[in-house]
Amino acid sequence: MALSDLWFVLIAVLFIGFMILEGFDFGVGMGTKFLAKTEREKQLLIHTIGPVWDANEVWLITAGGAMFAAFPHWYATVFSGYYMPFVLLLIVLIARGVAFEFREKVDSPKWIAVWDWSIFAGSIVPPFLLGVLFSSMLKGMPVDGDMNLHAGFADFVNIYTVAGGVAFVLLSYLHGLLFLTLKTEGPMRKRAKEAALRIYWAAGIVLAVFIGLTAVYTDAFASRQAILIPLFAVVLILYALLHRLIKKGREGFSFTVTAVTLAAVTASFFIGLFPNVLVSTIDSAFNMTIKASASGEYSLKLMTFVALTMVPIVIGYTIWSYYVFRKRLTEDSEHLEY
């Protein structure tokens, strides 16, 4: 495998890791608006992700950095062409992070309400925007022969990209609710389970619609059907079993299924794109390929050496932090203030 192909796979893995880990804390953030009924319950939900949410976001930062270093042309085209969506993404992620730190610093209902809405917006907008981003890249964008992107509103927002965004939002919320069944006790655990059973059908329908639209609006199945058809078949079978797993209280298996579903949907974008990094709707000759967008061989070798050294440390730290904060929480737990 060429180093450029390897780094395309590594970037896909980073985005998959981000959607699995940040997906559940996005879902918990949505739960602060839909699930929590009292201030104590909001504190409980925030505390379940308090020790890990910022570490989860590192996966997104690392993925962006890896794109910049390994595929500078891809990075330049995407980050300039998607400038406004990325600015919005950055604003809501910053507002969310600040909200976690600030909301309990002033004992004022108005102050807390502002930061509660920041947490909600910072939890529901990012998965939607990332779904739109991935879907539009796979569907194709107007990229010219100089790797400039000339996108209009309809290129960003159309039935396929919106379906991708809504699918990520609903799957993240379901993933977050199942995380809460693992991390809480008492009424909140029961309520999270009941909410997961309700949102299950909506998320499943949107997931099935999104898969169907992928076959209609993209060339992914035509070029990668040998991989995508078995992949989505496994996802749909697992998802069909998920309702029974939730009802039986198999919380670990249920959470694993939503993690696999998010991973498979994210991976499908990269599988469909390969060997391109961006599809052009102007002319297929303008498709940005992995090889043409990659850095030089020396840079990729150096990056590979650094990654092989640092990635085990990052994975080890992540596992350790989840182990340390593995305890279930209740409303009666001490030190819920964040």
Short mmCIF file of C-alpha atoms in Angstrom, two decimals:
data_model
loop_
_atom_site.label_atom_id
_atom_site.label_comp_id
_atom_site.label_asym_id
_atom_site.label_seq_id
_atom_site.Cartn_x
_atom_site.Cartn_y
_atom_site.Cartn_z
CA MET A 1 0.00 0.00 0.00
CA ALA A 2 1.33 3.44 -0.92
CA LEU A 3 1.90 5.85 1.96
CA SER A 4 -0.67 8.26 0.50
CA ASP A 5 -3.29 5.47 0.57
CA LEU A 6 -2.26 4.58 4.13
CA TRP A 7 -2.77 8.18 5.27
CA PHE A 8 -6.16 8.33 3.56
CA VAL A 9 -7.12 5.28 5.64
CA LEU A 10 -5.66 6.81 8.83
CA ILE A 11 -7.64 10.02 8.31
CA ALA A 12 -10.78 7.93 7.83
CA VAL A 13 -9.98 6.11 11.10
CA LEU A 14 -9.59 9.45 12.90
CA PHE A 15 -12.99 10.65 11.69
CA ILE A 16 -14.54 7.29 12.60
CA GLY A 17 -13.02 7.50 16.09
CA PHE A 18 -14.34 11.04 16.43
CA MET A 19 -17.90 10.10 15.42
CA ILE A 20 -17.95 7.14 17.85
CA LEU A 21 -16.52 9.02 20.84
CA GLU A 22 -17.84 12.51 20.25
CA GLY A 23 -21.08 11.03 18.91
CA PHE A 24 -22.21 9.90 22.36
CA ASP A 25 -21.27 13.14 24.07
CA PHE A 26 -23.11 15.07 21.33
CA GLY A 27 -26.07 12.83 22.17
CA VAL A 28 -25.74 13.54 25.90
CA GLY A 29 -25.59 17.27 25.08
CA MET A 30 -28.89 16.94 23.18
CA GLY A 31 -30.25 15.08 26.19
CA THR A 32 -29.71 18.13 28.41
CA LYS A 33 -32.59 19.73 26.47
CA PHE A 34 -34.79 16.72 25.70
CA LEU A 35 -34.17 14.38 28.65
CA ALA A 36 -33.19 16.36 31.75
CA LYS A 37 -36.10 17.92 33.67
CA THR A 38 -34.30 19.60 36.56
CA GLU A 39 -31.05 21.47 37.10
CA ARG A 40 -29.70 18.51 39.06
CA GLU A 41 -30.43 16.19 36.12
CA LYS A 42 -28.65 18.55 33.72
CA GLN A 43 -25.64 18.52 36.05
CA LEU A 44 -25.79 14.74 36.09
CA LEU A 45 -25.78 14.49 32.27
CA ILE A 46 -22.94 17.00 31.89
CA HIS A 47 -20.92 15.16 34.53
CA THR A 48 -21.19 11.85 32.63
CA ILE A 49 -19.14 13.36 29.78
CA GLY A 50 -17.22 15.95 31.80
CA PRO A 51 -13.97 13.96 32.07
CA VAL A 52 -13.86 12.93 28.38
CA TRP A 53 -15.59 15.38 26.02
CA ASP A 54 -12.52 17.55 25.36
CA ALA A 55 -10.31 14.49 24.76
CA ASN A 56 -12.93 13.24 22.28
CA GLU A 57 -12.66 16.48 20.27
CA VAL A 58 -8.91 15.90 19.86
CA TRP A 59 -9.78 13.25 17.26
CA LEU A 60 -11.35 15.94 15.04
CA ILE A 61 -8.41 18.31 15.50
CA THR A 62 -5.98 15.50 14.71
CA ALA A 63 -7.96 14.54 11.59
CA GLY A 64 -7.85 18.14 10.35
CA GLY A 65 -4.12 18.35 11.09
CA ALA A 66 -3.47 15.08 9.29
CA MET A 67 -5.39 16.35 6.25
CA PHE A 68 -3.25 19.50 6.23
CA ALA A 69 0.02 17.59 6.48
CA ALA A 70 -0.72 14.56 4.28
CA PHE A 71 -3.06 16.10 1.69
CA PRO A 72 -2.42 19.87 1.48
CA HIS A 73 -4.39 20.26 -1.78
CA TRP A 74 -7.41 18.47 -0.33
CA TYR A 75 -7.17 20.54 2.86
CA ALA A 76 -6.88 23.83 0.92
CA THR A 77 -9.82 23.07 -1.37
CA VAL A 78 -12.13 21.82 1.36
CA PHE A 79 -11.30 24.40 4.02
CA SER A 80 -11.62 27.31 1.57
CA GLY A 81 -14.69 25.94 -0.25
CA TYR A 82 -16.47 25.04 3.00
CA TYR A 83 -15.37 28.21 4.77
CA MET A 84 -18.76 29.32 6.18
CA PRO A 85 -19.88 25.84 7.39
CA PHE A 86 -16.49 25.41 9.09
CA VAL A 87 -16.74 28.83 10.75
CA LEU A 88 -20.20 27.89 12.06
CA LEU A 89 -18.84 24.52 13.23
CA LEU A 90 -15.98 26.23 15.06
CA ILE A 91 -18.29 28.78 16.73
CA VAL A 92 -20.73 26.19 18.10
CA LEU A 93 -17.91 23.90 19.29
CA ILE A 94 -16.25 26.80 21.11
CA ALA A 95 -19.60 27.90 22.60
CA ARG A 96 -20.21 24.35 23.79
CA GLY A 97 -16.79 24.04 25.42
CA VAL A 98 -17.11 27.44 27.10
CA ALA A 99 -20.62 26.56 28.28
CA PHE A 100 -19.38 23.50 30.17
CA GLU A 101 -16.92 25.70 32.04
CA PHE A 102 -19.08 28.82 32.56
CA ARG A 103 -22.70 27.73 33.15
CA GLU A 104 -22.30 27.16 36.90
CA LYS A 105 -20.01 30.09 37.63
CA VAL A 106 -22.91 32.54 38.12
CA ASP A 107 -26.06 31.67 40.05
CA SER A 108 -28.49 33.27 37.63
CA PRO A 109 -31.28 31.48 35.70
CA LYS A 110 -30.73 33.68 32.63
CA TRP A 111 -26.97 33.04 32.67
CA ILE A 112 -27.47 29.27 32.96
CA ALA A 113 -30.17 29.30 30.24
CA VAL A 114 -27.80 30.98 27.75
CA TRP A 115 -25.12 28.36 28.31
CA ASP A 116 -27.68 25.53 28.23
CA TRP A 117 -28.70 26.63 24.74
CA SER A 118 -24.99 26.83 23.82
CA ILE A 119 -24.54 23.21 24.89
CA PHE A 120 -27.60 22.17 22.90
CA ALA A 121 -26.56 24.06 19.73
CA GLY A 122 -22.99 22.80 20.12
CA SER A 123 -24.31 19.23 20.34
CA ILE A 124 -26.83 19.18 17.49
CA VAL A 125 -25.20 21.43 14.86
CA PRO A 126 -21.76 19.70 14.56
CA PRO A 127 -23.04 16.20 13.68
CA PHE A 128 -25.47 17.75 11.19
CA LEU A 129 -22.73 19.82 9.53
CA LEU A 130 -20.34 16.87 9.40
CA GLY A 131 -23.05 14.72 7.82
CA VAL A 132 -23.63 17.43 5.21
CA LEU A 133 -19.87 17.75 4.63
CA PHE A 134 -19.24 14.03 4.11
CA SER A 135 -22.37 13.56 1.98
CA SER A 136 -21.59 16.50 -0.31
CA MET A 137 -18.00 15.35 -0.82
CA LEU A 138 -19.24 11.91 -1.87
CA LYS A 139 -22.06 13.28 -4.02
CA GLY A 140 -19.69 15.68 -5.71
CA MET A 141 -18.93 19.38 -5.63
CA PRO A 142 -18.10 21.84 -8.46
CA VAL A 143 -14.31 21.57 -8.37
CA ASP A 144 -12.45 22.98 -11.38
CA GLY A 145 -9.15 21.91 -12.93
CA ASP A 146 -7.21 24.23 -10.57
CA MET A 147 -8.70 22.50 -7.49
CA ASN A 148 -10.92 25.50 -6.70
CA LEU A 149 -14.38 24.81 -5.31
CA HIS A 150 -17.23 27.00 -6.67
CA ALA A 151 -20.15 25.79 -4.60
CA GLY A 152 -23.59 27.38 -4.32
CA PHE A 153 -26.23 26.85 -1.63
CA ALA A 154 -27.80 23.88 -3.46
CA ASP A 155 -24.44 22.12 -3.59
CA PHE A 156 -24.27 22.20 0.21
CA VAL A 157 -27.96 21.75 1.02
CA ASN A 158 -29.99 19.17 -0.93
CA ILE A 159 -32.02 16.10 -0.09
CA TYR A 160 -29.00 13.80 0.08
CA THR A 161 -26.77 16.02 2.23
CA VAL A 162 -29.64 16.88 4.58
CA ALA A 163 -30.41 13.15 4.94
CA GLY A 164 -26.74 12.58 5.83
CA GLY A 165 -26.83 15.37 8.41
CA VAL A 166 -30.10 14.21 10.00
CA ALA A 167 -28.83 10.61 10.10
CA PHE A 168 -25.73 11.68 12.03
CA VAL A 169 -27.83 13.78 14.45
CA LEU A 170 -30.33 11.00 15.23
CA LEU A 171 -27.67 8.27 15.47
CA SER A 172 -25.59 10.48 17.78
CA TYR A 173 -28.62 11.12 20.01
CA LEU A 174 -29.42 7.40 20.17
CA HIS A 175 -25.74 6.67 20.87
CA GLY A 176 -25.77 9.25 23.68
CA LEU A 177 -28.93 7.84 25.24
CA LEU A 178 -27.40 4.35 25.31
CA PHE A 179 -24.24 5.82 26.84
CA LEU A 180 -26.44 7.25 29.61
CA THR A 181 -27.91 3.80 30.29
CA LEU A 182 -24.32 2.69 30.95
CA LYS A 183 -23.28 5.69 33.03
CA THR A 184 -26.30 6.45 35.21
CA GLU A 185 -28.49 4.74 37.78
CA GLY A 186 -32.07 5.24 38.91
CA PRO A 187 -34.74 7.29 37.09
CA MET A 188 -32.33 8.81 34.57
CA ARG A 189 -31.15 5.37 33.44
CA LYS A 190 -34.76 4.22 33.00
CA ARG A 191 -35.75 7.41 31.15
CA ALA A 192 -32.74 7.18 28.82
CA LYS A 193 -33.73 3.62 27.93
CA GLU A 194 -37.33 4.67 27.19
CA ALA A 195 -36.13 7.61 25.06
CA ALA A 196 -33.75 5.31 23.16
CA LEU A 197 -36.65 2.98 22.31
CA ARG A 198 -38.65 5.95 20.98
CA ILE A 199 -35.84 7.49 18.90
CA TYR A 200 -34.84 4.04 17.58
CA TRP A 201 -37.53 4.04 14.88
CA ALA A 202 -36.87 7.57 13.63
CA ALA A 203 -33.11 6.95 13.45
CA GLY A 204 -33.65 3.60 11.69
CA ILE A 205 -35.95 5.07 9.05
CA VAL A 206 -33.57 7.96 8.32
CA LEU A 207 -30.62 5.53 8.20
CA ALA A 208 -32.44 3.33 5.65
CA VAL A 209 -33.44 6.39 3.58
CA PHE A 210 -29.87 7.68 3.64
CA ILE A 211 -28.50 4.34 2.40
CA GLY A 212 -31.09 4.33 -0.40
CA LEU A 213 -30.25 7.91 -1.38
CA THR A 214 -26.55 7.01 -1.47
CA ALA A 215 -27.34 4.49 -4.19
CA VAL A 216 -29.38 7.09 -6.12
CA TYR A 217 -27.30 10.26 -5.77
CA THR A 218 -23.72 8.91 -5.77
CA ASP A 219 -21.55 6.45 -7.68
CA ALA A 220 -20.42 4.78 -4.47
CA PHE A 221 -22.37 1.55 -4.97
CA ALA A 222 -21.40 1.36 -8.63
CA SER A 223 -17.68 1.52 -7.84
CA ARG A 224 -17.54 -0.10 -4.37
CA GLN A 225 -20.58 -2.38 -4.22
CA ALA A 226 -18.46 -5.39 -3.20
CA ILE A 227 -17.61 -3.58 0.05
CA LEU A 228 -20.59 -1.29 0.64
CA ILE A 229 -23.39 -3.81 0.14
CA PRO A 230 -22.03 -6.29 2.77
CA LEU A 231 -21.14 -3.39 5.07
CA PHE A 232 -24.62 -1.85 5.00
CA ALA A 233 -26.23 -5.30 5.16
CA VAL A 234 -24.40 -6.01 8.42
CA VAL A 235 -25.35 -2.57 9.75
CA LEU A 236 -29.04 -3.06 8.97
CA ILE A 237 -29.08 -6.54 10.52
CA LEU A 238 -27.38 -5.29 13.69
CA TYR A 239 -29.71 -2.31 13.81
CA ALA A 240 -32.73 -4.59 13.48
CA LEU A 241 -31.49 -6.50 16.56
CA LEU A 242 -30.84 -3.30 18.49
CA HIS A 243 -34.46 -2.74 19.58
CA ARG A 244 -34.55 -6.15 21.27
CA LEU A 245 -31.16 -5.55 22.91
CA ILE A 246 -32.38 -2.23 24.36
CA LYS A 247 -35.63 -3.76 25.65
CA LYS A 248 -33.72 -6.60 27.33
CA GLY A 249 -31.35 -4.14 29.00
CA ARG A 250 -28.24 -5.38 27.20
CA GLU A 251 -26.68 -1.96 27.53
CA GLY A 252 -23.12 -2.80 26.56
CA PHE A 253 -24.18 -4.62 23.38
CA SER A 254 -26.65 -1.86 22.50
CA PHE A 255 -23.98 0.82 22.84
CA THR A 256 -21.61 -1.29 20.72
CA VAL A 257 -24.21 -1.58 17.94
CA THR A 258 -24.70 2.19 17.68
CA ALA A 259 -20.90 2.63 17.75
CA VAL A 260 -20.57 0.14 14.87
CA THR A 261 -23.39 1.87 12.98
CA LEU A 262 -21.78 5.31 13.28
CA ALA A 263 -18.41 3.82 12.32
CA ALA A 264 -19.86 2.07 9.25
CA VAL A 265 -21.76 5.14 8.01
CA THR A 266 -18.64 7.31 8.40
CA ALA A 267 -16.44 4.68 6.76
CA SER A 268 -18.85 4.41 3.82
CA PHE A 269 -18.03 7.98 2.77
CA PHE A 270 -14.32 7.22 2.55
CA ILE A 271 -14.89 3.86 0.88
CA GLY A 272 -17.12 5.54 -1.71
CA LEU A 273 -14.59 8.32 -2.32
CA PHE A 274 -11.52 6.06 -2.83
CA PRO A 275 -9.30 6.58 -4.85
CA ASN A 276 -10.50 10.19 -4.83
CA VAL A 277 -10.60 12.65 -1.96
CA LEU A 278 -13.16 14.91 -3.64
CA VAL A 279 -15.49 14.25 -6.57
CA SER A 280 -16.00 17.00 -9.17
CA THR A 281 -19.45 17.57 -10.67
CA ILE A 282 -17.95 19.73 -13.45
CA ASP A 283 -15.85 16.99 -15.05
CA SER A 284 -14.64 13.65 -13.73
CA ALA A 285 -11.20 14.62 -15.05
CA PHE A 286 -11.16 17.25 -12.27
CA ASN A 287 -11.72 14.68 -9.49
CA MET A 288 -9.10 15.23 -6.81
CA THR A 289 -7.31 11.93 -6.34
CA ILE A 290 -5.40 10.68 -3.33
CA LYS A 291 -2.17 10.51 -5.30
CA ALA A 292 -2.45 14.02 -6.81
CA SER A 293 -3.46 15.61 -3.48
CA ALA A 294 -0.79 14.00 -1.30
CA SER A 295 2.38 15.50 0.18
CA GLY A 296 5.82 14.33 -0.88
CA GLU A 297 7.16 10.89 0.00
CA TYR A 298 9.61 12.24 2.63
CA SER A 299 6.86 14.12 4.49
CA LEU A 300 4.63 11.06 4.51
CA LYS A 301 7.46 8.84 5.79
CA LEU A 302 8.23 11.29 8.61
CA MET A 303 4.53 11.54 9.54
CA THR A 304 4.21 7.76 9.56
CA PHE A 305 7.15 7.45 11.98
CA VAL A 306 5.64 10.07 14.32
CA ALA A 307 2.20 8.45 14.13
CA LEU A 308 3.57 4.99 14.92
CA THR A 309 5.26 6.49 17.99
CA MET A 310 2.42 8.65 19.31
CA VAL A 311 -0.78 6.79 18.42
CA PRO A 312 -0.26 3.96 20.98
CA ILE A 313 0.24 6.63 23.66
CA VAL A 314 -2.97 8.42 22.70
CA ILE A 315 -4.97 5.18 22.57
CA GLY A 316 -3.50 4.11 25.93
CA TYR A 317 -4.40 7.44 27.53
CA THR A 318 -7.93 7.26 26.14
CA ILE A 319 -8.51 3.74 27.49
CA TRP A 320 -7.04 4.73 30.87
CA SER A 321 -9.27 7.82 31.20
CA TYR A 322 -12.43 5.82 30.43
CA TYR A 323 -11.36 3.17 32.95
CA VAL A 324 -10.74 5.74 35.69
CA PHE A 325 -14.14 7.43 35.14
CA ARG A 326 -16.10 4.20 34.58
CA LYS A 327 -18.30 4.54 37.69
CA ARG A 328 -22.06 5.03 37.27
CA LEU A 329 -23.53 8.32 38.51
CA THR A 330 -26.83 9.20 40.16
CA GLU A 331 -28.52 12.45 41.11
CA ASP A 332 -27.34 11.76 44.66
CA SER A 333 -23.69 11.54 43.63
CA GLU A 334 -21.46 14.14 45.22
CA HIS A 335 -19.51 16.75 43.26
CA LEU A 336 -21.81 16.93 40.24
CA GLU A 337 -20.91 20.58 39.79
CA TYR A 338 -18.64 20.85 36.76
#
